[in-house]
PDB file of C-alpha atoms in Angstrom:
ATOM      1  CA  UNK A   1      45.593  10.738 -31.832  1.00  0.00           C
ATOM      2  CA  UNK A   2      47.557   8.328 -29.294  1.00  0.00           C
ATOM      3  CA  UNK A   3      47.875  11.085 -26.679  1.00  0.00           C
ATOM      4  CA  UNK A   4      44.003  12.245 -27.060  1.00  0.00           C
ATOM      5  CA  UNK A   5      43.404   8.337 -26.795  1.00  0.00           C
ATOM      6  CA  UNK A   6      45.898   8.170 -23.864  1.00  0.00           C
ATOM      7  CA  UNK A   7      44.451  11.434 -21.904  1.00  0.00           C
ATOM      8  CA  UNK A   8      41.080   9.827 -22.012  1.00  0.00           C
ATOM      9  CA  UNK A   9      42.168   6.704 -20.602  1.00  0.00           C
ATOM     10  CA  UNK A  10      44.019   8.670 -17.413  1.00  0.00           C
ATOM     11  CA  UNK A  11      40.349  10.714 -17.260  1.00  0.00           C
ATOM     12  CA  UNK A  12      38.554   7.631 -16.475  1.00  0.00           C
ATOM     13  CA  UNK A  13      40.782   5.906 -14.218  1.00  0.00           C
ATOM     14  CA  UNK A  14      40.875   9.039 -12.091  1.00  0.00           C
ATOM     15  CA  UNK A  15      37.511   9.581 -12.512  1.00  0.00           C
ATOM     16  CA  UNK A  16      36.661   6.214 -11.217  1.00  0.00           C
ATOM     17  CA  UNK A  17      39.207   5.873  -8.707  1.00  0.00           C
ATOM     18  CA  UNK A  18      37.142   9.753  -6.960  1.00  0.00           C
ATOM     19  CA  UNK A  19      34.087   7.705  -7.007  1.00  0.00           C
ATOM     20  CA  UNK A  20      35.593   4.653  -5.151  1.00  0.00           C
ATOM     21  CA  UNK A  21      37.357   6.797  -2.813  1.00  0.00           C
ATOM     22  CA  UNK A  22      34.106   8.620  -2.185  1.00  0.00           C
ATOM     23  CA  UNK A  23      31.989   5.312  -1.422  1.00  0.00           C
ATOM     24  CA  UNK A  24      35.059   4.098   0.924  1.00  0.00           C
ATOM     25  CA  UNK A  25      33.964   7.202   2.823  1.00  0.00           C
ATOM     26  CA  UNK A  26      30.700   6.934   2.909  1.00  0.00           C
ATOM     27  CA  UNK A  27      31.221   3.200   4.014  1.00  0.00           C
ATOM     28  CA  UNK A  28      33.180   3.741   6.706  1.00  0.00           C
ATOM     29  CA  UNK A  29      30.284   6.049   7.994  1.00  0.00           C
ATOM     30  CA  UNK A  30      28.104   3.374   8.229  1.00  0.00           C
ATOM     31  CA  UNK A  31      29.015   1.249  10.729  1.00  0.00           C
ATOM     32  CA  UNK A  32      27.654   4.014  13.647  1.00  0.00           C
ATOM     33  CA  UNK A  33      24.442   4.640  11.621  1.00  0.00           C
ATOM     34  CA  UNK A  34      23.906   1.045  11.463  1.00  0.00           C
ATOM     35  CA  UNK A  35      24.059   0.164  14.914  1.00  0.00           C
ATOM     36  CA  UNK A  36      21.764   3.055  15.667  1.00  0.00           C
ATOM     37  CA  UNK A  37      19.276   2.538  13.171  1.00  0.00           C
ATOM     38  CA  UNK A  38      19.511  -1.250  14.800  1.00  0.00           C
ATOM     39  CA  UNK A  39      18.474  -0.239  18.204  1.00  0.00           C
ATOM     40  CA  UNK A  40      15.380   1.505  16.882  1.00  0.00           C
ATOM     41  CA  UNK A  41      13.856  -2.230  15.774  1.00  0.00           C
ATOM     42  CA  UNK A  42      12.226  -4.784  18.626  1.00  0.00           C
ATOM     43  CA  UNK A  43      14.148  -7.415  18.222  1.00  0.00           C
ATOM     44  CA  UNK A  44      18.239  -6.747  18.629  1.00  0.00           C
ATOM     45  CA  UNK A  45      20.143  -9.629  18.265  1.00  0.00           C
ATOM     46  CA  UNK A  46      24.444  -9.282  18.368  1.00  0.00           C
ATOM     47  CA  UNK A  47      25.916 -10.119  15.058  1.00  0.00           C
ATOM     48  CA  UNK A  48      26.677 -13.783  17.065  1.00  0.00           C
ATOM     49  CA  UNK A  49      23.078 -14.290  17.730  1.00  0.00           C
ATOM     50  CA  UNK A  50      21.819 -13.800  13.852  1.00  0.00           C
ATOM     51  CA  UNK A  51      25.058 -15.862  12.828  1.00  0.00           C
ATOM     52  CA  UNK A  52      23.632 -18.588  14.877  1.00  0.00           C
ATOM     53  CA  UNK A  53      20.203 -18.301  13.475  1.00  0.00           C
ATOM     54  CA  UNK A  54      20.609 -18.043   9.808  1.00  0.00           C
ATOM     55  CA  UNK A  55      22.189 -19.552   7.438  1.00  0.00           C
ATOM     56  CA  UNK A  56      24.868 -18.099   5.717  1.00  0.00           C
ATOM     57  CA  UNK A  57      23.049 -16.752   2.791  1.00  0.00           C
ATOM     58  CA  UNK A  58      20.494 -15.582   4.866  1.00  0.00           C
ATOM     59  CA  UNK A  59      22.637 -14.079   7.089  1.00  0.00           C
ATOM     60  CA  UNK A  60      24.593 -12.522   3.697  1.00  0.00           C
ATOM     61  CA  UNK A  61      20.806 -11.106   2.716  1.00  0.00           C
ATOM     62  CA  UNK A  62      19.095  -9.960   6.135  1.00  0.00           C
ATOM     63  CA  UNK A  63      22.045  -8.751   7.846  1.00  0.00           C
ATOM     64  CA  UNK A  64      24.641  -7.337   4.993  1.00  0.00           C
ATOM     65  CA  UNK A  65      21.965  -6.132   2.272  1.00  0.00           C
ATOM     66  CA  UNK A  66      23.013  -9.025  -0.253  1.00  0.00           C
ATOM     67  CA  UNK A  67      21.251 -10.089  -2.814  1.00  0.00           C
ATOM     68  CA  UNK A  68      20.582 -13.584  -3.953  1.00  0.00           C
ATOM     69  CA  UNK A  69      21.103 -14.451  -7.665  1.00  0.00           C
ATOM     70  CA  UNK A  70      17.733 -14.018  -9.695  1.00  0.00           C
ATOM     71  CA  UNK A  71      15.814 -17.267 -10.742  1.00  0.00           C
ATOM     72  CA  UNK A  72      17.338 -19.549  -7.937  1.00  0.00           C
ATOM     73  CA  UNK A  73      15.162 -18.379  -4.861  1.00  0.00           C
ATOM     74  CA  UNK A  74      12.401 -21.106  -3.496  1.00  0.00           C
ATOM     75  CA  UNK A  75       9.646 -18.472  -3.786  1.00  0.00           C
ATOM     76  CA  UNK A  76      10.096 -16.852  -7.254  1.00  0.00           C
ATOM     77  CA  UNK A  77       7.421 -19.261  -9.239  1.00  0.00           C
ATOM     78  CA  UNK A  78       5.824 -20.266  -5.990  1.00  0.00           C
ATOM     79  CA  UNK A  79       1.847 -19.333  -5.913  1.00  0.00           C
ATOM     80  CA  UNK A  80       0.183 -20.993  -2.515  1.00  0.00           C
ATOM     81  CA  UNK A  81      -1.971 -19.330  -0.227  1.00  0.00           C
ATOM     82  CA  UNK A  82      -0.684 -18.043   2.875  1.00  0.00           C
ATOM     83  CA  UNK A  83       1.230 -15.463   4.193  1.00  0.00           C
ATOM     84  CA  UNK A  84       5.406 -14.711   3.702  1.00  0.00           C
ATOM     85  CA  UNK A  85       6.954 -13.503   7.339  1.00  0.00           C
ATOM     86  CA  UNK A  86      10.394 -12.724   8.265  1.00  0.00           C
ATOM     87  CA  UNK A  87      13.085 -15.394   7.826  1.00  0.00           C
ATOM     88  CA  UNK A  88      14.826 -13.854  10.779  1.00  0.00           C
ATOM     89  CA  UNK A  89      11.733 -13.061  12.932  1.00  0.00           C
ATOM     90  CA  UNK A  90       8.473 -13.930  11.860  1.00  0.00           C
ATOM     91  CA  UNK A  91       7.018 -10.771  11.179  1.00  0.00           C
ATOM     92  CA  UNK A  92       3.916 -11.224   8.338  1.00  0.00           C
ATOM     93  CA  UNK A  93       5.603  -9.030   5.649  1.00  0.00           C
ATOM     94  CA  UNK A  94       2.819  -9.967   2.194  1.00  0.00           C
ATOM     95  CA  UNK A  95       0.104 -12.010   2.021  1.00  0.00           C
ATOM     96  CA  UNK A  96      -0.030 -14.302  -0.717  1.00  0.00           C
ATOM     97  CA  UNK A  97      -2.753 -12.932  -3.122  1.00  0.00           C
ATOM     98  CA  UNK A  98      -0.361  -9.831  -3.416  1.00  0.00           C
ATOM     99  CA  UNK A  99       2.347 -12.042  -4.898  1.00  0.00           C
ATOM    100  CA  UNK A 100       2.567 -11.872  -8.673  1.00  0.00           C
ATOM    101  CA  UNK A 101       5.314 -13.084 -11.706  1.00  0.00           C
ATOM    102  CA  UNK A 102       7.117  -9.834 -12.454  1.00  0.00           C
ATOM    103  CA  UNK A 103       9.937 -12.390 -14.828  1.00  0.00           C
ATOM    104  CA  UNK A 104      12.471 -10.269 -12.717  1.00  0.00           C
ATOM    105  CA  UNK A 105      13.946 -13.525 -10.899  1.00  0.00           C
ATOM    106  CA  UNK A 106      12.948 -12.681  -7.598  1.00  0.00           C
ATOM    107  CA  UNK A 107       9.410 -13.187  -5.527  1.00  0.00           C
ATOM    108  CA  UNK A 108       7.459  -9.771  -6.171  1.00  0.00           C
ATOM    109  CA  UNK A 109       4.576  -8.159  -4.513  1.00  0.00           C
ATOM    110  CA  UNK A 110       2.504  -5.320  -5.085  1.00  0.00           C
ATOM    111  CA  UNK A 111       2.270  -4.421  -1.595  1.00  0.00           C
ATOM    112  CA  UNK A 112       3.217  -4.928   1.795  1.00  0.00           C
ATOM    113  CA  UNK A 113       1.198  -5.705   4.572  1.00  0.00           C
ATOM    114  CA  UNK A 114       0.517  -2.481   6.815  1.00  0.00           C
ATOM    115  CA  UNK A 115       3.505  -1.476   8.881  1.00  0.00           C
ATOM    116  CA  UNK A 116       5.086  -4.478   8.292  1.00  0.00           C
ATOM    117  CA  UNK A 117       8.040  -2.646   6.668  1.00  0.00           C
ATOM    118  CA  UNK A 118      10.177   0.173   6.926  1.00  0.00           C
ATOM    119  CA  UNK A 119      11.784   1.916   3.801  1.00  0.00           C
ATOM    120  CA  UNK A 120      15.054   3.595   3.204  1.00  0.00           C
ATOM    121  CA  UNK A 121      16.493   5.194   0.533  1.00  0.00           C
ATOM    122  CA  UNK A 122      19.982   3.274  -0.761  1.00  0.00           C
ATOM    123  CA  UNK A 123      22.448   4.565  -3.169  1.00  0.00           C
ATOM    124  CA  UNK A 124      24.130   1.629  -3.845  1.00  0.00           C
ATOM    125  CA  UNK A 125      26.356   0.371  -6.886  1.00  0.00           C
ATOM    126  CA  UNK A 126      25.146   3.857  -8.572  1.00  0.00           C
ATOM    127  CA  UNK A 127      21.662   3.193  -8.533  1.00  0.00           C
ATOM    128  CA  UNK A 128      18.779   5.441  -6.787  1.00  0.00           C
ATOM    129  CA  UNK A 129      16.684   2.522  -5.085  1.00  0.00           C
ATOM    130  CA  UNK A 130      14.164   2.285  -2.006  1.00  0.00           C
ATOM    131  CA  UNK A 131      15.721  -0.673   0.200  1.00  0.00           C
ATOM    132  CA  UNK A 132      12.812  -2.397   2.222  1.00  0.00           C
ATOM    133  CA  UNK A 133      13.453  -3.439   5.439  1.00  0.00           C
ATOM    134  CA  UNK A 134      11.526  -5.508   7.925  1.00  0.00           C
ATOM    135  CA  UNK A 135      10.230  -3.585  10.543  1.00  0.00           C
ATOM    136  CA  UNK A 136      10.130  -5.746  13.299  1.00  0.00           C
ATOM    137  CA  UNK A 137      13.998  -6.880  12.941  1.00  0.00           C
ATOM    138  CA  UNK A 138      15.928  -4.481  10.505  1.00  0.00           C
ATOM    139  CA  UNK A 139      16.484  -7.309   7.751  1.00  0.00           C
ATOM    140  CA  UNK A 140      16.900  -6.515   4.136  1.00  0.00           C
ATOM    141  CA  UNK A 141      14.183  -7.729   2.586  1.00  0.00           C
ATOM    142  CA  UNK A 142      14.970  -6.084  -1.000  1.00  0.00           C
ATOM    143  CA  UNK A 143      13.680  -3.195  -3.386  1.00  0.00           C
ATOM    144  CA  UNK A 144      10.698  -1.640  -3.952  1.00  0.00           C
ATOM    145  CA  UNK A 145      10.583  -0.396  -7.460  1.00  0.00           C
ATOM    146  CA  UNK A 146       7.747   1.903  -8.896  1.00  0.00           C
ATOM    147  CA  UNK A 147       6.883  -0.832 -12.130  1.00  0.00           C
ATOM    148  CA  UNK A 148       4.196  -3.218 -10.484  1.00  0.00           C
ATOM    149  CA  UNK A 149       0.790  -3.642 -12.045  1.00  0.00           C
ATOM    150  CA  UNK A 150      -0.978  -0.720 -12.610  1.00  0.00           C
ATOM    151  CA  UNK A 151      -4.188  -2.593 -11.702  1.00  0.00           C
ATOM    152  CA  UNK A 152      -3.359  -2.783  -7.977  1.00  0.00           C
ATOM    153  CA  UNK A 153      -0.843  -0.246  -6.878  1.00  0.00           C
ATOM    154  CA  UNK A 154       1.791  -0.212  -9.665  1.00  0.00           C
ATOM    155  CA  UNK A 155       4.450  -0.902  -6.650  1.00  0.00           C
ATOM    156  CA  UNK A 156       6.935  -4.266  -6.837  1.00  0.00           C
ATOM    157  CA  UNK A 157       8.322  -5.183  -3.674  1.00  0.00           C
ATOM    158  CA  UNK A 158      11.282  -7.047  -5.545  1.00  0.00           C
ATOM    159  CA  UNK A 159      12.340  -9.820  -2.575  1.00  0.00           C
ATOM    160  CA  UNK A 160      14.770 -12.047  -1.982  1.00  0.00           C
ATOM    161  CA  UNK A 161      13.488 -15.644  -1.110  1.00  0.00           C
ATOM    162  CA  UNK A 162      15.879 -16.701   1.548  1.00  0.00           C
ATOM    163  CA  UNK A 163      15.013 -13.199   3.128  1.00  0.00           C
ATOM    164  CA  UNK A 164      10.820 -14.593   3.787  1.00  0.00           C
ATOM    165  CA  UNK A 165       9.296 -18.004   4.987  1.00  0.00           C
ATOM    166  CA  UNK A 166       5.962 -18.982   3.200  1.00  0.00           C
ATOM    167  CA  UNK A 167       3.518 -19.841   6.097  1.00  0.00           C
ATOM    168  CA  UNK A 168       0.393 -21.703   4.283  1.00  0.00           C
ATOM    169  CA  UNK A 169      -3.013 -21.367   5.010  1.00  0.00           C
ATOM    170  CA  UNK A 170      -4.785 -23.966   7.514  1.00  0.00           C
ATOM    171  CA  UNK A 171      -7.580 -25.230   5.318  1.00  0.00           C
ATOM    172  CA  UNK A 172     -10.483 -26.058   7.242  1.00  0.00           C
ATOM    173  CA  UNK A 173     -11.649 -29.567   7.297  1.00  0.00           C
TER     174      UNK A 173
END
């Protein structure tokens, strides 16, 4: 029983040490695809420039696909009118009566503003996800998962605050 229990043990490890292996691989492909995909957007900033720019979270989020940790972002039980741009550029990403409380921890939308975004499909941390992207700059905006309301277009742009900048509407006087 010890060496069934001990053979099973040696299966995982090596099992688990193929998959890291295989994701230091694809990693270290990424770094050419990344500066190419890069040029493709208008605005092209050197990693200086964005350092500059953004804070460090920010900078962790738009520029290295982080994620912020759910329930802390400014925008997650935030319901103004307006529109939400790019923290990095200012492109309008969602308007503000596409915003709803998906109780995921993050701001969520049901839809995007037209062109606005770009998508790409991320295999990250084992998980088959569409990354969103802002189209204007490149900047990892979040996820877009298939669960939103069914009423509208049952998509949730899942997004992380310090990624968007809440511009409100000018009331009129």
């Amino acid at each position: 029983m010890k060496h069934l229990l001990v053979i099973a043990t040696l299966f995982c490890l090596v099992s688990c040490q193929g998959q890291t292996a295989k994701q230091k691989t694809v990693k270290n492909e990424q770094p050419a695809e990344k500066e190419a995909a890069e040029a493709a957007f208008k605005v092209n900033k050197t990693d200086a420039e964005w350092r500059a720019q953004l804070t460090p979270e920010q900078y962790d989020v738009l520029r290295n696909k982080g994620t912020e940790r759910p329930y802390t972002g400014e925008y997650d039980k935030f319901f103004e009118d307006g529109v939400y741009v790019c923290a990095a550029c200012g492109n309008p990403l969602f308007k503000s009566d596409t915003k709803f409380d998906s109780h995921c921890g993050w701001p969520s939308f049901d839809q995007a503003i037209e062109g606005s975004v770009v998508y790409e499909h991320d295999n990250s941390y084992g998980m088959s996800r569409t990354e969103v992207m802002c189209a204007n700059c490149g900047g990892h905006l979040g996820h877009v998962f298939d669960d939103g309301p069914e009423e509208t277009t049952g998509d949730r742009y899942c997004t992380n605050s310090v990624s968007i900048k809440f511009i409100p509407t000018k009331k009129k006087p």
